[in-house]
């Protein structure tokens, strides 16, 4: 077994997901905070897969979450594929390590087999709650004699392994977000560290691995806060080092309920498929329950440099889709042209001629948030399928036939030079402002809003513009 000296340890955070589903924004935020803190301290960001339960599909979800993290730019420096000194990094491969620690606890009388059935425990729990007592384990199997234990094992009775928690003590620690925490061991009771099927319980391997993998700071959801005193007791009993803990407020939906895999919040894969950009997601999540001084879009490095646990709020962080959309728009505005073009996707690539692609991306950039928006503008500009909105139709009717006759003449004279065309109209028909621009936009693009006409008209071209102005 490993032995430890308590010299200052290099800074290390970790993300320890249970691969039982696709990552959603709530989990990613935890990963991001851990990543940002590690990057800020030039420390290590570790990834560990907590796959000890009997659920299926771990392999598939593990690969999916690795892909999501990479796509978001949250690369880990230690863990699956990255390697490191403390592997294996999937808990399903660490059974022999956990066995050693179970044995160590048992041999010192700090853990004991418990034969109580689920049914029995459920009744005890109910009785305790009815009597307004904490529903902790009664300690029934604590004092079983060795012969009795042997006999029950010989009869193949299923048993869990319980960690013995000393009564009448307190466990205290400084939570880096929530401040000083005090728990009474009387509320905890002896708890299960190995299930009756032999698999280690979450509390146990999670704490052991943080210690063995030399994690120095655990940032996780506050739903784990009550696990922490149990884990501290365990690590102390084993003489293993304690990490610092920071329990962050959970992300809640509009209904105030936690965003979870089950509550229908979008997975990272879905967000990616609809065209969300990694920087948009990172900028949004880094501000969800955490404040920065600057409101501008930041690179991952800048997000890391300015991140601070002291800037985290304790109140639940409310998911707000309009904020996410704001950062998406910002991220699109700042995307390098080449990447913007790639992001627009195949459907746009087929419609936009090669030599027009730079002009097109520059023209529509400020008016799009998703590839689907870019496709709509590509169809308006480069195909004959113009859908004219009701409002656009009205603006055209109000302008009248003569307005468009002049517009056509101006087009023949000046070509696709929007400034010259609109100037001619202004002078000839004595119109300006909305009365000038709205009907033109309506006829040429079928809508009253959109990218600058001066940029789009050359792309639409004289021939197509002529048809659209023939009203
Ligand atoms: N596997 C746990 C989870 O996904 C990890 C909790 C922790 O970060 O300690 O909730």
Tab-separated table of C-alpha atoms and ligand atoms in Angstrom:
chain	number	residue	atom	x	y	z
A	1	UNK	CA	0.000	0.000	0.000
A	2	UNK	CA	1.120	3.507	-0.728
A	3	UNK	CA	2.581	5.569	2.082
A	4	UNK	CA	2.496	9.334	2.093
A	5	UNK	CA	4.542	12.181	3.399
A	6	UNK	CA	2.684	15.456	3.687
A	7	UNK	CA	5.042	17.685	1.747
A	8	UNK	CA	3.457	20.358	-0.443
A	9	UNK	CA	1.934	18.523	-3.353
A	10	UNK	CA	1.669	19.924	-6.880
A	11	UNK	CA	-1.756	21.357	-7.643
A	12	UNK	CA	-4.097	18.838	-9.199
A	13	UNK	CA	-7.827	18.930	-9.907
A	14	UNK	CA	-9.945	16.229	-11.444
A	15	UNK	CA	-13.168	15.446	-13.213
A	16	UNK	CA	-14.580	12.105	-12.130
A	17	UNK	CA	-17.739	11.357	-14.101
A	18	UNK	CA	-19.718	8.150	-13.876
A	19	UNK	CA	-20.136	7.227	-17.543
A	20	UNK	CA	-23.808	6.332	-17.370
A	21	UNK	CA	-25.141	8.864	-19.864
A	22	UNK	CA	-24.197	11.724	-22.135
A	23	UNK	CA	-22.624	14.822	-20.596
A	24	UNK	CA	-24.911	17.814	-20.268
A	25	UNK	CA	-24.194	21.417	-19.315
A	26	UNK	CA	-24.298	20.748	-15.568
A	27	UNK	CA	-21.510	18.133	-15.684
A	28	UNK	CA	-19.490	20.106	-18.171
A	29	UNK	CA	-19.500	23.116	-15.890
A	30	UNK	CA	-17.888	21.014	-13.159
A	31	UNK	CA	-15.282	19.790	-15.635
A	32	UNK	CA	-14.665	23.331	-16.866
A	33	UNK	CA	-14.134	24.775	-13.365
A	34	UNK	CA	-11.646	22.032	-12.560
A	35	UNK	CA	-9.896	22.554	-15.871
A	36	UNK	CA	-9.703	26.348	-15.435
A	37	UNK	CA	-8.279	26.063	-11.925
A	38	UNK	CA	-5.628	23.590	-13.038
A	39	UNK	CA	-4.666	25.708	-16.004
A	40	UNK	CA	-4.481	28.852	-13.888
A	41	UNK	CA	-2.140	27.152	-11.433
A	42	UNK	CA	-0.234	25.420	-14.243
A	43	UNK	CA	-1.145	22.249	-12.460
A	44	UNK	CA	-2.678	18.990	-13.607
A	45	UNK	CA	-6.248	18.317	-14.689
A	46	UNK	CA	-6.999	14.630	-14.244
A	47	UNK	CA	-9.810	12.578	-15.743
A	48	UNK	CA	-11.030	9.483	-13.930
A	49	UNK	CA	-13.872	7.219	-15.008
A	50	UNK	CA	-16.065	6.131	-12.105
A	51	UNK	CA	-17.498	3.029	-13.683
A	52	UNK	CA	-17.878	0.584	-10.807
A	53	UNK	CA	-21.641	0.225	-10.761
A	54	UNK	CA	-23.306	-2.589	-12.610
A	55	UNK	CA	-24.913	-0.414	-15.276
A	56	UNK	CA	-24.241	-1.148	-18.890
A	57	UNK	CA	-22.984	1.162	-21.617
A	58	UNK	CA	-19.967	2.503	-19.731
A	59	UNK	CA	-17.639	2.009	-22.653
A	60	UNK	CA	-19.839	3.922	-25.068
A	61	UNK	CA	-20.453	6.803	-22.645
A	62	UNK	CA	-16.814	6.959	-21.609
A	63	UNK	CA	-15.723	7.443	-25.232
A	64	UNK	CA	-18.501	9.997	-25.751
A	65	UNK	CA	-17.493	12.079	-22.748
A	66	UNK	CA	-13.841	12.001	-23.748
A	67	UNK	CA	-14.851	13.249	-27.164
A	68	UNK	CA	-17.017	16.000	-25.634
A	69	UNK	CA	-14.192	17.185	-23.370
A	70	UNK	CA	-11.735	17.288	-26.262
A	71	UNK	CA	-14.184	19.150	-28.461
A	72	UNK	CA	-14.656	21.747	-25.738
A	73	UNK	CA	-10.884	22.124	-25.446
A	74	UNK	CA	-10.872	20.711	-21.909
A	75	UNK	CA	-8.004	18.315	-22.509
A	76	UNK	CA	-6.817	16.432	-19.434
A	77	UNK	CA	-3.111	15.978	-18.746
A	78	UNK	CA	-3.558	12.791	-16.772
A	79	UNK	CA	-6.054	9.981	-17.239
A	80	UNK	CA	-7.294	7.620	-19.959
A	81	UNK	CA	-5.137	7.923	-23.083
A	82	UNK	CA	-3.155	10.823	-21.589
A	83	UNK	CA	-1.499	8.343	-19.212
A	84	UNK	CA	0.200	9.184	-15.910
A	85	UNK	CA	1.813	7.731	-12.805
A	86	UNK	CA	-1.358	6.721	-11.029
A	87	UNK	CA	-3.327	4.590	-13.479
A	88	UNK	CA	-5.371	2.726	-14.338
A	89	UNK	CA	-7.815	5.634	-14.569
A	90	UNK	CA	-11.016	3.629	-14.913
A	91	UNK	CA	-12.244	2.405	-11.551
A	92	UNK	CA	-13.453	-0.841	-13.094
A	93	UNK	CA	-9.748	-1.718	-13.505
A	94	UNK	CA	-8.736	-0.844	-9.962
A	95	UNK	CA	-10.456	-3.689	-8.109
A	96	UNK	CA	-7.218	-5.107	-6.688
A	97	UNK	CA	-6.286	-1.720	-5.212
A	98	UNK	CA	-9.615	-1.362	-3.458
A	99	UNK	CA	-9.290	-4.919	-2.140
A	100	UNK	CA	-6.090	-4.012	-0.315
A	101	UNK	CA	-7.776	-1.121	1.412
A	102	UNK	CA	-10.829	-3.186	2.353
A	103	UNK	CA	-8.500	-5.737	3.874
A	104	UNK	CA	-6.538	-3.065	5.736
A	105	UNK	CA	-9.701	-1.685	7.303
A	106	UNK	CA	-11.051	-5.132	8.194
A	107	UNK	CA	-7.810	-6.294	9.743
A	108	UNK	CA	-7.815	-3.240	12.012
A	109	UNK	CA	-11.451	-3.739	12.990
A	110	UNK	CA	-12.445	-0.545	11.187
A	111	UNK	CA	-14.834	-2.317	8.832
A	112	UNK	CA	-17.145	-5.269	9.374
A	113	UNK	CA	-19.482	-7.454	7.332
A	114	UNK	CA	-23.164	-6.571	7.573
A	115	UNK	CA	-25.831	-9.158	6.787
A	116	UNK	CA	-28.851	-6.905	7.169
A	117	UNK	CA	-31.205	-7.234	4.221
A	118	UNK	CA	-32.447	-4.302	2.157
A	119	UNK	CA	-35.891	-4.909	3.565
A	120	UNK	CA	-34.697	-4.815	7.165
A	121	UNK	CA	-32.736	-1.619	6.517
A	122	UNK	CA	-35.677	0.064	4.854
A	123	UNK	CA	-37.891	-0.641	7.883
A	124	UNK	CA	-35.218	0.642	10.298
A	125	UNK	CA	-34.878	3.794	8.203
A	126	UNK	CA	-38.611	4.409	8.252
A	127	UNK	CA	-38.847	3.846	11.992
A	128	UNK	CA	-35.983	6.268	12.613
A	129	UNK	CA	-37.554	8.938	10.434
A	130	UNK	CA	-40.923	8.489	12.123
A	131	UNK	CA	-39.220	9.020	15.491
A	132	UNK	CA	-37.404	12.090	14.138
A	133	UNK	CA	-34.030	10.412	14.461
A	134	UNK	CA	-31.387	10.591	11.697
A	135	UNK	CA	-31.845	7.485	9.530
A	136	UNK	CA	-28.421	6.093	10.246
A	137	UNK	CA	-27.528	2.432	10.474
A	138	UNK	CA	-28.407	0.910	13.860
A	139	UNK	CA	-25.102	-0.900	14.221
A	140	UNK	CA	-26.838	-4.257	14.416
A	141	UNK	CA	-23.996	-6.248	12.804
A	142	UNK	CA	-21.231	-4.278	14.513
A	143	UNK	CA	-20.747	-6.753	17.324
A	144	UNK	CA	-21.259	-10.058	15.548
A	145	UNK	CA	-18.937	-12.700	16.933
A	146	UNK	CA	-16.304	-14.086	14.525
A	147	UNK	CA	-17.918	-17.565	14.702
A	148	UNK	CA	-21.269	-16.157	13.722
A	149	UNK	CA	-19.756	-14.247	10.819
A	150	UNK	CA	-18.036	-17.458	9.657
A	151	UNK	CA	-21.255	-19.415	9.907
A	152	UNK	CA	-23.233	-16.870	7.898
A	153	UNK	CA	-20.554	-16.729	5.231
A	154	UNK	CA	-20.598	-20.539	5.156
A	155	UNK	CA	-24.324	-20.344	4.450
A	156	UNK	CA	-23.495	-17.951	1.586
A	157	UNK	CA	-25.536	-15.139	3.116
A	158	UNK	CA	-24.914	-11.937	1.191
A	159	UNK	CA	-23.016	-9.296	3.138
A	160	UNK	CA	-21.964	-5.719	2.607
A	161	UNK	CA	-18.883	-4.264	4.254
A	162	UNK	CA	-19.486	-1.338	6.583
A	163	UNK	CA	-17.037	1.282	7.739
A	164	UNK	CA	-17.150	1.799	11.490
A	165	UNK	CA	-17.816	5.416	12.403
A	166	UNK	CA	-16.959	6.455	15.922
A	167	UNK	CA	-19.879	8.078	17.729
A	168	UNK	CA	-19.925	11.457	19.439
A	169	UNK	CA	-17.311	13.112	17.230
A	170	UNK	CA	-17.413	15.967	14.786
A	171	UNK	CA	-15.828	16.196	11.363
A	172	UNK	CA	-14.877	19.699	10.332
A	173	UNK	CA	-13.388	21.115	7.189
A	174	UNK	CA	-13.071	24.383	5.317
A	175	UNK	CA	-15.042	24.219	2.104
A	176	UNK	CA	-13.425	26.550	-0.430
A	177	UNK	CA	-16.822	27.817	-1.575
A	178	UNK	CA	-19.197	27.256	1.306
A	179	UNK	CA	-16.897	28.029	4.231
A	180	UNK	CA	-16.446	26.130	7.459
A	181	UNK	CA	-18.431	22.878	7.672
A	182	UNK	CA	-19.211	20.883	10.791
A	183	UNK	CA	-20.814	17.432	10.775
A	184	UNK	CA	-21.615	15.139	13.667
A	185	UNK	CA	-20.654	11.485	13.328
A	186	UNK	CA	-23.870	10.659	15.171
A	187	UNK	CA	-25.762	11.672	12.055
A	188	UNK	CA	-23.580	9.553	9.832
A	189	UNK	CA	-23.484	6.078	11.324
A	190	UNK	CA	-21.573	3.123	9.915
A	191	UNK	CA	-21.860	3.148	6.159
A	192	UNK	CA	-21.444	0.659	3.341
A	193	UNK	CA	-18.105	0.730	1.545
A	194	UNK	CA	-18.538	-2.548	-0.382
A	195	UNK	CA	-21.846	-3.673	-1.828
A	196	UNK	CA	-23.074	-7.238	-1.362
A	197	UNK	CA	-22.119	-8.010	-4.990
A	198	UNK	CA	-18.510	-7.180	-4.097
A	199	UNK	CA	-18.316	-3.859	-5.937
A	200	UNK	CA	-16.915	-0.891	-4.007
A	201	UNK	CA	-19.326	1.895	-3.061
A	202	UNK	CA	-18.953	5.316	-4.621
A	203	UNK	CA	-17.793	6.998	-1.378
A	204	UNK	CA	-15.012	4.571	-0.972
A	205	UNK	CA	-13.257	4.368	-4.319
A	206	UNK	CA	-13.851	8.036	-5.038
A	207	UNK	CA	-12.001	9.045	-1.855
A	208	UNK	CA	-9.253	6.426	-2.158
A	209	UNK	CA	-8.569	7.406	-5.752
A	210	UNK	CA	-8.418	11.125	-5.004
A	211	UNK	CA	-5.753	10.329	-2.425
A	212	UNK	CA	-3.791	7.811	-4.512
A	213	UNK	CA	-3.953	9.979	-7.619
A	214	UNK	CA	-2.663	12.911	-5.541
A	215	UNK	CA	-5.599	15.186	-6.254
A	216	UNK	CA	-5.197	18.335	-4.172
A	217	UNK	CA	-8.522	20.066	-4.876
A	218	UNK	CA	-11.908	18.416	-5.427
A	219	UNK	CA	-14.410	20.744	-7.084
A	220	UNK	CA	-17.785	19.070	-7.351
A	221	UNK	CA	-21.505	19.662	-7.079
A	222	UNK	CA	-22.899	20.507	-3.670
A	223	UNK	CA	-25.054	17.378	-3.845
A	224	UNK	CA	-21.837	15.663	-2.699
A	225	UNK	CA	-21.322	17.890	0.333
A	226	UNK	CA	-22.718	15.353	2.814
A	227	UNK	CA	-20.464	12.654	1.350
A	228	UNK	CA	-17.395	14.622	2.289
A	229	UNK	CA	-17.317	13.975	6.077
A	230	UNK	CA	-17.684	10.248	5.373
A	231	UNK	CA	-14.803	10.388	2.953
A	232	UNK	CA	-12.638	12.396	5.326
A	233	UNK	CA	-13.182	9.806	8.073
A	234	UNK	CA	-12.190	7.057	5.698
A	235	UNK	CA	-9.034	8.776	4.482
A	236	UNK	CA	-8.024	9.622	8.033
A	237	UNK	CA	-8.521	6.002	9.092
A	238	UNK	CA	-6.283	4.867	6.247
A	239	UNK	CA	-3.651	7.538	6.801
A	240	UNK	CA	-4.221	8.891	3.305
A	241	UNK	CA	-3.883	12.599	2.428
A	242	UNK	CA	-7.006	14.762	2.272
A	243	UNK	CA	-7.673	16.992	-0.706
A	244	UNK	CA	-9.242	20.426	-0.297
A	245	UNK	CA	-12.930	20.481	-1.174
A	246	UNK	CA	-15.018	23.060	-3.004
A	247	UNK	CA	-18.706	22.273	-3.420
A	248	UNK	CA	-20.294	24.341	-6.131
A	249	UNK	CA	-23.954	25.315	-6.404
A	250	UNK	CA	-25.895	23.140	-8.792
A	251	UNK	CA	-27.253	24.380	-12.088
A	252	UNK	CA	-31.023	24.525	-12.003
A	253	UNK	CA	-33.554	24.862	-14.798
A	254	UNK	CA	-36.263	27.496	-15.058
A	255	UNK	CA	-38.380	25.317	-12.732
A	256	UNK	CA	-35.690	25.475	-10.016
A	257	UNK	CA	-35.022	21.726	-10.275
A	258	UNK	CA	-31.428	20.580	-10.913
A	259	UNK	CA	-30.445	20.172	-14.551
A	260	UNK	CA	-29.683	16.550	-14.921
A	261	UNK	CA	-29.349	13.921	-17.543
A	262	UNK	CA	-32.930	12.995	-16.800
A	263	UNK	CA	-34.556	16.406	-16.836
A	264	UNK	CA	-34.253	16.662	-20.587
A	265	UNK	CA	-31.520	19.276	-20.700
A	266	UNK	CA	-29.534	19.179	-23.896
A	267	UNK	CA	-26.470	16.970	-24.090
A	268	UNK	CA	-23.170	18.382	-25.298
A	269	UNK	CA	-23.548	16.184	-28.374
A	270	UNK	CA	-26.896	17.757	-29.214
A	271	UNK	CA	-25.539	21.262	-28.707
A	272	UNK	CA	-22.600	20.434	-30.929
A	273	UNK	CA	-24.824	18.976	-33.636
A	274	UNK	CA	-26.946	22.130	-33.751
A	275	UNK	CA	-23.832	24.260	-34.255
A	276	UNK	CA	-22.995	25.605	-30.813
A	277	UNK	CA	-19.337	26.570	-30.589
A	278	UNK	CA	-17.048	25.360	-27.789
A	279	UNK	CA	-16.040	28.905	-26.876
A	280	UNK	CA	-19.689	29.933	-26.534
A	281	UNK	CA	-20.394	27.050	-24.167
A	282	UNK	CA	-17.238	27.707	-22.147
A	283	UNK	CA	-17.884	31.438	-21.871
A	284	UNK	CA	-21.455	30.810	-20.817
A	285	UNK	CA	-20.689	28.103	-18.256
A	286	UNK	CA	-17.734	29.962	-16.740
A	287	UNK	CA	-20.198	32.758	-15.938
A	288	UNK	CA	-22.936	30.535	-14.622
A	289	UNK	CA	-22.757	31.180	-10.878
A	290	UNK	CA	-19.316	32.764	-11.289
A	291	UNK	CA	-18.548	36.380	-12.128
A	292	UNK	CA	-15.816	37.996	-14.197
A	293	UNK	CA	-15.057	41.711	-14.314
A	294	UNK	CA	-15.006	41.713	-18.113
A	295	UNK	CA	-18.051	41.077	-20.272
A	296	UNK	CA	-16.164	40.300	-23.459
A	297	UNK	CA	-15.793	36.880	-25.023
A	298	UNK	CA	-12.656	35.284	-23.565
A	299	UNK	CA	-10.317	32.543	-24.718
A	300	UNK	CA	-9.962	29.500	-22.465
A	301	UNK	CA	-6.671	30.939	-21.213
A	302	UNK	CA	-8.266	34.238	-20.295
A	303	UNK	CA	-11.161	32.430	-18.621
A	304	UNK	CA	-8.578	30.485	-16.619
A	305	UNK	CA	-6.449	33.479	-15.666
A	306	UNK	CA	-9.408	35.358	-14.262
A	307	UNK	CA	-11.211	32.460	-12.606
A	308	UNK	CA	-11.527	32.363	-8.820
A	309	UNK	CA	-13.292	30.164	-6.286
A	310	UNK	CA	-14.030	33.324	-4.293
A	311	UNK	CA	-16.046	34.576	-7.257
A	312	UNK	CA	-18.439	31.639	-7.102
A	313	UNK	CA	-21.925	32.235	-5.732
A	314	UNK	CA	-23.558	29.902	-3.236
A	315	UNK	CA	-27.062	30.284	-4.633
A	316	UNK	CA	-28.206	27.798	-7.288
A	317	UNK	CA	-27.039	28.846	-10.743
A	318	UNK	CA	-30.023	29.274	-13.036
A	319	UNK	CA	-29.675	28.071	-16.602
A	320	UNK	CA	-30.637	30.847	-19.010
A	321	UNK	CA	-30.869	29.993	-22.666
A	322	UNK	CA	-30.779	33.643	-23.803
A	323	UNK	CA	-27.372	34.023	-22.160
A	324	UNK	CA	-26.093	30.945	-23.935
A	325	UNK	CA	-27.386	32.386	-27.219
A	326	UNK	CA	-25.621	35.661	-26.490
A	327	UNK	CA	-22.266	33.886	-26.123
A	328	UNK	CA	-22.972	31.831	-29.221
A	329	UNK	CA	-23.483	35.013	-31.212
A	330	UNK	CA	-20.280	36.459	-29.773
A	331	UNK	CA	-18.334	33.312	-30.575
A	332	UNK	CA	-19.572	33.363	-34.181
A	333	UNK	CA	-18.529	37.016	-34.482
A	334	UNK	CA	-15.010	36.124	-33.353
A	335	UNK	CA	-14.491	32.908	-35.281
A	336	UNK	CA	-11.627	33.073	-37.834
A	337	UNK	CA	-13.076	33.129	-41.396
A	338	UNK	CA	-11.728	29.709	-42.333
A	339	UNK	CA	-13.318	28.128	-39.276
A	340	UNK	CA	-16.524	30.042	-39.847
A	341	UNK	CA	-16.705	28.622	-43.350
A	342	UNK	CA	-16.080	25.053	-42.173
A	343	UNK	CA	-18.656	25.454	-39.391
A	344	UNK	CA	-21.313	26.527	-41.924
A	345	UNK	CA	-21.270	22.980	-43.234
A	346	UNK	CA	-21.797	20.990	-46.417
A	347	UNK	CA	-25.181	22.382	-47.383
A	348	UNK	CA	-23.797	25.929	-47.459
A	349	UNK	CA	-20.613	24.801	-49.215
A	350	UNK	CA	-22.618	23.387	-52.096
A	351	UNK	CA	-24.588	26.583	-52.627
A	352	UNK	CA	-21.870	29.206	-52.314
A	353	UNK	CA	-19.458	29.426	-55.268
A	354	UNK	CA	-15.820	29.007	-54.295
A	355	UNK	CA	-14.796	32.529	-55.305
A	356	UNK	CA	-17.662	34.079	-53.320
A	357	UNK	CA	-17.063	32.355	-50.049
A	358	UNK	CA	-15.070	35.066	-48.321
A	359	UNK	CA	-17.494	37.785	-49.294
A	360	UNK	CA	-20.410	35.630	-48.240
A	361	UNK	CA	-19.037	34.773	-44.799
A	362	UNK	CA	-18.099	38.429	-44.201
A	363	UNK	CA	-21.573	39.574	-45.281
A	364	UNK	CA	-23.614	37.243	-43.097
A	365	UNK	CA	-21.355	36.724	-40.048
A	366	UNK	CA	-23.068	39.317	-37.846
A	367	UNK	CA	-26.528	37.994	-38.685
A	368	UNK	CA	-26.135	34.323	-37.941
A	369	UNK	CA	-25.867	32.173	-34.854
A	370	UNK	CA	-26.090	28.702	-36.372
A	371	UNK	CA	-25.196	26.950	-39.620
A	372	UNK	CA	-28.936	26.792	-40.348
A	373	UNK	CA	-29.012	30.614	-40.425
A	374	UNK	CA	-26.080	30.670	-42.836
A	375	UNK	CA	-27.916	28.176	-45.032
A	376	UNK	CA	-30.987	30.387	-45.108
A	377	UNK	CA	-28.900	33.331	-46.354
A	378	UNK	CA	-27.088	31.153	-48.872
A	379	UNK	CA	-30.469	30.068	-50.268
A	380	UNK	CA	-31.691	33.666	-50.425
A	381	UNK	CA	-28.548	34.843	-52.173
A	382	UNK	CA	-27.640	31.932	-54.425
A	383	UNK	CA	-30.928	30.251	-55.381
A	384	UNK	CA	-34.162	31.341	-56.993
A	385	UNK	CA	-36.301	30.019	-54.176
A	386	UNK	CA	-37.151	33.302	-52.523
A	387	UNK	CA	-39.765	33.129	-49.789
A	388	UNK	CA	-41.232	36.590	-49.326
A	389	UNK	CA	-42.554	37.301	-45.854
A	390	UNK	CA	-45.887	38.971	-45.275
A	391	UNK	CA	-44.262	42.139	-43.917
A	392	UNK	CA	-41.899	42.277	-46.895
A	393	UNK	CA	-44.827	41.950	-49.298
A	394	UNK	CA	-46.565	44.872	-47.606
A	395	UNK	CA	-43.475	47.084	-47.810
A	396	UNK	CA	-43.267	46.349	-51.548
A	397	UNK	CA	-46.931	47.153	-52.152
A	398	UNK	CA	-46.595	50.420	-50.271
A	399	UNK	CA	-43.564	51.435	-52.347
A	400	UNK	CA	-45.482	50.819	-55.575
A	401	UNK	CA	-44.664	49.874	-59.184
A	402	UNK	CA	-42.845	53.072	-60.082
A	403	UNK	CA	-40.401	52.727	-57.222
A	404	UNK	CA	-39.334	49.369	-58.634
A	405	UNK	CA	-39.247	50.629	-62.230
A	406	UNK	CA	-36.708	53.235	-61.112
A	407	UNK	CA	-34.842	50.602	-59.118
A	408	UNK	CA	-34.532	48.416	-62.232
A	409	UNK	CA	-33.228	51.307	-64.319
A	410	UNK	CA	-30.693	52.157	-61.617
A	411	UNK	CA	-29.602	48.536	-61.514
A	412	UNK	CA	-29.037	48.476	-65.284
A	413	UNK	CA	-26.999	51.644	-65.029
A	414	UNK	CA	-24.932	50.943	-61.921
A	415	UNK	CA	-24.843	47.175	-61.743
A	416	UNK	CA	-24.778	45.571	-58.295
A	417	UNK	CA	-23.517	48.751	-56.627
A	418	UNK	CA	-26.092	49.154	-53.877
A	419	UNK	CA	-24.977	52.613	-52.849
A	420	UNK	CA	-25.353	53.973	-56.355
A	421	UNK	CA	-28.699	52.219	-56.886
A	422	UNK	CA	-30.188	53.552	-53.654
A	423	UNK	CA	-28.772	57.031	-54.298
A	424	UNK	CA	-30.504	57.141	-57.691
A	425	UNK	CA	-33.783	56.121	-56.042
A	426	UNK	CA	-33.397	58.742	-53.345
A	427	UNK	CA	-32.950	61.476	-55.886
A	428	UNK	CA	-35.435	60.336	-58.505
A	429	UNK	CA	-38.278	59.310	-56.217
A	430	UNK	CA	-37.555	61.617	-53.294
A	431	UNK	CA	-37.616	58.781	-50.752
A	432	UNK	CA	-35.228	58.150	-47.894
A	433	UNK	CA	-34.731	56.085	-44.768
A	434	UNK	CA	-37.131	53.196	-44.245
A	435	UNK	CA	-39.266	54.095	-47.270
A	436	UNK	CA	-36.185	53.660	-49.408
A	437	UNK	CA	-34.426	50.697	-47.891
A	438	UNK	CA	-37.285	48.501	-46.722
A	439	UNK	CA	-38.911	47.858	-50.123
A	440	UNK	CA	-35.526	47.222	-51.697
A	441	UNK	CA	-34.553	44.747	-49.020
A	442	UNK	CA	-38.013	43.173	-49.169
A	443	UNK	CA	-37.850	42.600	-52.921
A	444	UNK	CA	-34.228	41.459	-53.038
A	445	UNK	CA	-34.223	39.216	-49.955
A	446	UNK	CA	-37.850	38.562	-49.059
A	447	UNK	CA	-37.323	39.879	-45.517
A	448	UNK	CA	-37.121	43.234	-43.747
A	449	UNK	CA	-34.037	42.388	-41.673
A	450	UNK	CA	-30.720	40.920	-42.529
A	451	UNK	CA	-27.119	41.554	-43.497
A	452	UNK	CA	-26.014	44.783	-45.141
A	453	UNK	CA	-27.518	45.174	-48.614
A	454	UNK	CA	-24.300	46.695	-49.945
A	455	UNK	CA	-22.549	43.403	-49.199
A	456	UNK	CA	-25.326	41.111	-50.390
A	457	UNK	CA	-26.305	42.739	-53.689
A	458	UNK	CA	-22.994	41.960	-55.438
A	459	UNK	CA	-23.448	38.344	-54.348
A	460	UNK	CA	-27.058	38.186	-55.533
A	461	UNK	CA	-25.845	39.605	-58.851
A	462	UNK	CA	-27.559	41.790	-61.446
A	463	UNK	CA	-29.477	39.020	-63.174
A	464	UNK	CA	-31.190	37.636	-60.093
A	465	UNK	CA	-31.722	41.160	-58.714
A	466	UNK	CA	-33.399	42.225	-61.960
A	467	UNK	CA	-35.933	39.383	-61.638
A	468	UNK	CA	-36.623	40.205	-58.015
A	469	UNK	CA	-37.198	43.870	-58.757
A	470	UNK	CA	-39.625	43.042	-61.589
A	471	UNK	CA	-42.816	43.461	-59.655
B	1	LIG	N1	-18.716	9.994	-10.070
B	1	LIG	C1	-19.249	11.057	-9.262
B	1	LIG	C2	-20.328	11.789	-10.040
B	1	LIG	O1	-20.343	11.708	-11.260
B	1	LIG	C3	-18.109	11.979	-8.885
B	1	LIG	C4	-18.392	12.894	-7.765
B	1	LIG	C5	-17.151	13.680	-7.415
B	1	LIG	O2	-16.791	14.545	-8.215
B	1	LIG	O3	-16.541	13.385	-6.398
B	1	LIG	O4	-21.191	12.392	-9.449
